[in-house]
């Protein structure tokens, strides 16, 4: 909640033991790390904008989690959250991001010419290619904590910056609250429209406050470059197209992002980034690159192969249904993307996807012909 | 049993209220009287002017949106209650839920007792609209829990299937569900169940904590229609009332299952007296006795209910101020309910109808939930009497229609007595 300093003073009148949440039935990263001792140590702190420990963990307290799925259970309200509450967030980051240590440095590489290949994924199998990430604007609180004034300022700045894009990136902004019926239907048909969050994971963190105020969607005229404003993050940036030319998708992604960053800088606003965490986003799971590069690919035979999961694990890939996270695959078509976000650069992650998907297709073709694929089993990346 | 929490030492009659807070803090004194002096809390840190923060209420249809002008917003947006509750927090539910073109919701909540004082400029307008003109600035709310004053109250059970009276009570000194910390909520639970454990005779009962309940207990409570669930209505979740669920929530009921208390759901407590059949007099008698006994028991420990002369009993939602009382019956009126004058008859009797599933449900098989419309400006005795007289009239109408006689729309009864 915005500017909750005074609330924190109220809590300090009670002992840490009296305030410590009941996490006995919980299974999320926050619950694993937040001992009573740690709660006591951190509860008097707040970021300069007034974000408190209880604000960070509320979503994890309200959503005990699922026995099989491990959610993060906390969010950042501003850039400083990751510093002020590092004793809580560092172990969570380490656990979530494959052992990433508090002293590790994250490499950013948005130079698309460093990507080898990726322009020739077999279009008989790869239906579409997509790369997404998020960006936060320095000096503004993040969606769980921002006030209406701040959120509107983020929107205004974003619309101005995006309005300056030219060439094949030239496009238009559709504010959620001003959209006409026709525009809304078109955006739905294009699969661009995002809706008010319904997931209790997001609602409990306060991200849906004041909906749909200052939320909107920008996309270029070609419908290959899309930006969401003030949904789960300040900005979500998406490059996508039909077919298997991931290189082109990534080219546009990098070019577009770099241009947008420049336009924001010209207005005196940088993106939140540091050497250790890379790009700073609302959810700790999206730190580093915040990047998910993926394809929709037909793997009807391979997906039934007994070692499918193991292959994906070794390639550092994950599968989802084509409806996105937590959906089931339809007609043997899977969404295959990088599993990592932090500790690898953008180029490295997209390379993993390109190389990995190539191998998956080779395997699929072999299985189609009834041939064995044991010799193709990859080593753990 | 030592407690580091606020101990309130006052009576309803006294003008001044002192709250002593735990180790290392200030002593905050505040006076709740007609002149409304409240020491506000620290100012809110704000980068943007009020005009940049003012919510977009153009598509909204709730009481808050009708009265929160940019000027009122600007006046109040930097204030906080002594506990730190702000205007933005109070109105969040109304901003997030524009409302329905036909149903006008309230659109704001109180985070603590002082909210109604610190944000009086908006709350008073909302109260006036919601409570049909009751003006907190120059009117007093009467409280009367003397059930011996009730005349009649035993309905014809050919028509009345069940009778029920409910209200809410808040514990003074602890923040309300939208704002309370986990420790405060747990303290509410402790104070209330400690008092309920002191009830005897037909009121003796047992507490079922939502976190500790076993499967069997849960099933029994569902079968008895006693169990409440985590709120799903966005009106409530946007106000922050479901935080930390199910911590410190529970249900208490007496062994006879005629007196029920919900702890830390929408209010600190919701108190319900009910039974099958038409003996509303006995339901209300038990209601008053139970409430007064619980009040006595918490006062023994130095606590009291939130109440003042202007607003009566203080609850989270402004719609429940005053008595917070809804007295109602499930009554079968097959002929009268089809008469086109039915809504007008109800209106003049100051009654409302709902389906038997509660608010926003449809009636099933000619059985309706009929209850009082008003909450504030009339006492508990007056409202229950209104329901008794009104339901008797409805039953008389039904009987007349059975005999082929005509019915009359009664003269409208006056609202504020």
PDB file of N, CA, C and O in Angstrom, chain A residues 142-144 151 176 194-197 202 207-208 211 214-216 228-236 282:
ATOM      1  N   UNK A 142       7.173   0.525  -7.621  1.00  0.00           N
ATOM      2  CA  UNK A 142       6.695  -0.571  -8.475  1.00  0.00           C
ATOM      3  C   UNK A 142       5.207  -0.848  -8.248  1.00  0.00           C
ATOM      4  O   UNK A 142       4.625  -0.357  -7.276  1.00  0.00           O
ATOM      5  N   UNK A 143       4.561  -1.612  -9.135  1.00  0.00           N
ATOM      6  CA  UNK A 143       3.109  -1.819  -9.060  1.00  0.00           C
ATOM      7  C   UNK A 143       2.517  -2.173  -7.692  1.00  0.00           C
ATOM      8  O   UNK A 143       1.412  -1.718  -7.403  1.00  0.00           O
ATOM      9  N   UNK A 144       3.182  -2.941  -6.838  1.00  0.00           N
ATOM     10  CA  UNK A 144       2.526  -3.201  -5.545  1.00  0.00           C
ATOM     11  C   UNK A 144       2.374  -1.948  -4.668  1.00  0.00           C
ATOM     12  O   UNK A 144       1.530  -1.934  -3.776  1.00  0.00           O
ATOM     13  N   UNK A 151       1.798   6.047 -10.903  1.00  0.00           N
ATOM     14  CA  UNK A 151       1.437   5.151 -11.998  1.00  0.00           C
ATOM     15  C   UNK A 151       1.107   5.957 -13.255  1.00  0.00           C
ATOM     16  O   UNK A 151       1.487   5.590 -14.371  1.00  0.00           O
ATOM     17  N   UNK A 176      -6.270   1.386 -21.457  1.00  0.00           N
ATOM     18  CA  UNK A 176      -7.338   0.450 -21.117  1.00  0.00           C
ATOM     19  C   UNK A 176      -8.648   1.156 -20.828  1.00  0.00           C
ATOM     20  O   UNK A 176      -9.726   0.663 -21.186  1.00  0.00           O
ATOM     21  N   UNK A 194      -4.344  -7.530 -22.306  1.00  0.00           N
ATOM     22  CA  UNK A 194      -4.240  -8.146 -20.985  1.00  0.00           C
ATOM     23  C   UNK A 194      -5.404  -7.654 -20.141  1.00  0.00           C
ATOM     24  O   UNK A 194      -5.909  -6.554 -20.330  1.00  0.00           O
ATOM     25  N   UNK A 195      -5.789  -8.515 -19.225  1.00  0.00           N
ATOM     26  CA  UNK A 195      -6.946  -8.205 -18.405  1.00  0.00           C
ATOM     27  C   UNK A 195      -6.528  -7.934 -16.966  1.00  0.00           C
ATOM     28  O   UNK A 195      -5.398  -8.218 -16.583  1.00  0.00           O
ATOM     29  N   UNK A 196      -7.462  -7.431 -16.188  1.00  0.00           N
ATOM     30  CA  UNK A 196      -7.186  -7.236 -14.767  1.00  0.00           C
ATOM     31  C   UNK A 196      -6.762  -8.574 -14.183  1.00  0.00           C
ATOM     32  O   UNK A 196      -7.407  -9.588 -14.416  1.00  0.00           O
ATOM     33  N   UNK A 197      -5.660  -8.579 -13.413  1.00  0.00           N
ATOM     34  CA  UNK A 197      -5.200  -9.845 -12.846  1.00  0.00           C
ATOM     35  C   UNK A 197      -6.292 -10.497 -11.995  1.00  0.00           C
ATOM     36  O   UNK A 197      -7.017  -9.797 -11.280  1.00  0.00           O
ATOM     37  N   UNK A 202      -1.165 -12.176  -7.404  1.00  0.00           N
ATOM     38  CA  UNK A 202      -0.976 -10.780  -7.786  1.00  0.00           C
ATOM     39  C   UNK A 202      -1.880  -9.849  -6.992  1.00  0.00           C
ATOM     40  O   UNK A 202      -1.460  -8.794  -6.546  1.00  0.00           O
ATOM     41  N   UNK A 207      -1.200  -5.178  -6.698  1.00  0.00           N
ATOM     42  CA  UNK A 207      -0.866  -4.737  -8.062  1.00  0.00           C
ATOM     43  C   UNK A 207      -2.082  -4.312  -8.880  1.00  0.00           C
ATOM     44  O   UNK A 207      -1.947  -3.621  -9.875  1.00  0.00           O
ATOM     45  N   UNK A 208      -3.256  -4.755  -8.466  1.00  0.00           N
ATOM     46  CA  UNK A 208      -4.442  -4.458  -9.285  1.00  0.00           C
ATOM     47  C   UNK A 208      -5.198  -3.230  -8.793  1.00  0.00           C
ATOM     48  O   UNK A 208      -6.264  -2.907  -9.313  1.00  0.00           O
ATOM     49  N   UNK A 211      -7.442  -0.309 -10.857  1.00  0.00           N
ATOM     50  CA  UNK A 211      -7.622  -0.776 -12.240  1.00  0.00           C
ATOM     51  C   UNK A 211      -8.840  -0.090 -12.866  1.00  0.00           C
ATOM     52  O   UNK A 211      -9.880   0.026 -12.221  1.00  0.00           O
ATOM     53  N   UNK A 214      -4.376   4.233 -15.747  1.00  0.00           N
ATOM     54  CA  UNK A 214      -2.980   4.291 -16.206  1.00  0.00           C
ATOM     55  C   UNK A 214      -2.425   2.964 -16.721  1.00  0.00           C
ATOM     56  O   UNK A 214      -1.212   2.774 -16.752  1.00  0.00           O
ATOM     57  N   UNK A 215      -3.301   2.065 -17.112  1.00  0.00           N
ATOM     58  CA  UNK A 215      -2.832   0.826 -17.753  1.00  0.00           C
ATOM     59  C   UNK A 215      -3.128   0.903 -19.248  1.00  0.00           C
ATOM     60  O   UNK A 215      -4.136   1.475 -19.658  1.00  0.00           O
ATOM     61  N   UNK A 216      -2.280   0.275 -20.039  1.00  0.00           N
ATOM     62  CA  UNK A 216      -2.536   0.282 -21.475  1.00  0.00           C
ATOM     63  C   UNK A 216      -1.576  -0.594 -22.249  1.00  0.00           C
ATOM     64  O   UNK A 216      -0.658  -1.193 -21.684  1.00  0.00           O
ATOM     65  N   UNK A 228       3.382  -3.638 -22.710  1.00  0.00           N
ATOM     66  CA  UNK A 228       2.301  -3.500 -21.729  1.00  0.00           C
ATOM     67  C   UNK A 228       2.727  -2.484 -20.686  1.00  0.00           C
ATOM     68  O   UNK A 228       3.851  -2.560 -20.169  1.00  0.00           O
ATOM     69  N   UNK A 229       1.860  -1.567 -20.372  1.00  0.00           N
ATOM     70  CA  UNK A 229       2.199  -0.521 -19.409  1.00  0.00           C
ATOM     71  C   UNK A 229       1.426  -0.740 -18.112  1.00  0.00           C
ATOM     72  O   UNK A 229       0.195  -0.828 -18.113  1.00  0.00           O
ATOM     73  N   UNK A 230       2.169  -0.815 -16.988  1.00  0.00           N
ATOM     74  CA  UNK A 230       1.565  -0.901 -15.659  1.00  0.00           C
ATOM     75  C   UNK A 230       0.682  -2.122 -15.426  1.00  0.00           C
ATOM     76  O   UNK A 230      -0.359  -2.034 -14.769  1.00  0.00           O
ATOM     77  N   UNK A 231       1.101  -3.261 -15.972  1.00  0.00           N
ATOM     78  CA  UNK A 231       0.415  -4.491 -15.610  1.00  0.00           C
ATOM     79  C   UNK A 231       1.150  -5.056 -14.388  1.00  0.00           C
ATOM     80  O   UNK A 231       1.079  -4.452 -13.327  1.00  0.00           O
ATOM     81  N   UNK A 232       1.915  -6.137 -14.524  1.00  0.00           N
ATOM     82  CA  UNK A 232       2.673  -6.650 -13.371  1.00  0.00           C
ATOM     83  C   UNK A 232       3.963  -5.873 -13.111  1.00  0.00           C
ATOM     84  O   UNK A 232       4.530  -5.961 -12.031  1.00  0.00           O
ATOM     85  N   UNK A 233       4.462  -5.211 -14.129  1.00  0.00           N
ATOM     86  CA  UNK A 233       5.654  -4.380 -14.023  1.00  0.00           C
ATOM     87  C   UNK A 233       5.368  -3.043 -14.680  1.00  0.00           C
ATOM     88  O   UNK A 233       4.348  -2.879 -15.351  1.00  0.00           O
ATOM     89  N   UNK A 234       6.291  -2.072 -14.529  1.00  0.00           N
ATOM     90  CA  UNK A 234       6.107  -0.801 -15.228  1.00  0.00           C
ATOM     91  C   UNK A 234       5.889  -1.071 -16.709  1.00  0.00           C
ATOM     92  O   UNK A 234       4.915  -0.600 -17.309  1.00  0.00           O
ATOM     93  N   UNK A 235       6.833  -1.823 -17.312  1.00  0.00           N
ATOM     94  CA  UNK A 235       6.738  -2.164 -18.729  1.00  0.00           C
ATOM     95  C   UNK A 235       6.999  -3.647 -18.924  1.00  0.00           C
ATOM     96  O   UNK A 235       7.885  -4.213 -18.302  1.00  0.00           O
ATOM     97  N   UNK A 236       6.233  -4.271 -19.789  1.00  0.00           N
ATOM     98  CA  UNK A 236       6.569  -5.590 -20.302  1.00  0.00           C
ATOM     99  C   UNK A 236       6.758  -5.400 -21.806  1.00  0.00           C
ATOM    100  O   UNK A 236       5.888  -4.787 -22.456  1.00  0.00           O
ATOM    101  N   UNK A 282       9.429  -6.357 -10.395  1.00  0.00           N
ATOM    102  CA  UNK A 282       8.584  -6.519  -9.205  1.00  0.00           C
ATOM    103  C   UNK A 282       8.787  -7.871  -8.535  1.00  0.00           C
ATOM    104  O   UNK A 282       8.911  -7.973  -7.315  1.00  0.00           O
TER     105      UNK A 282
END
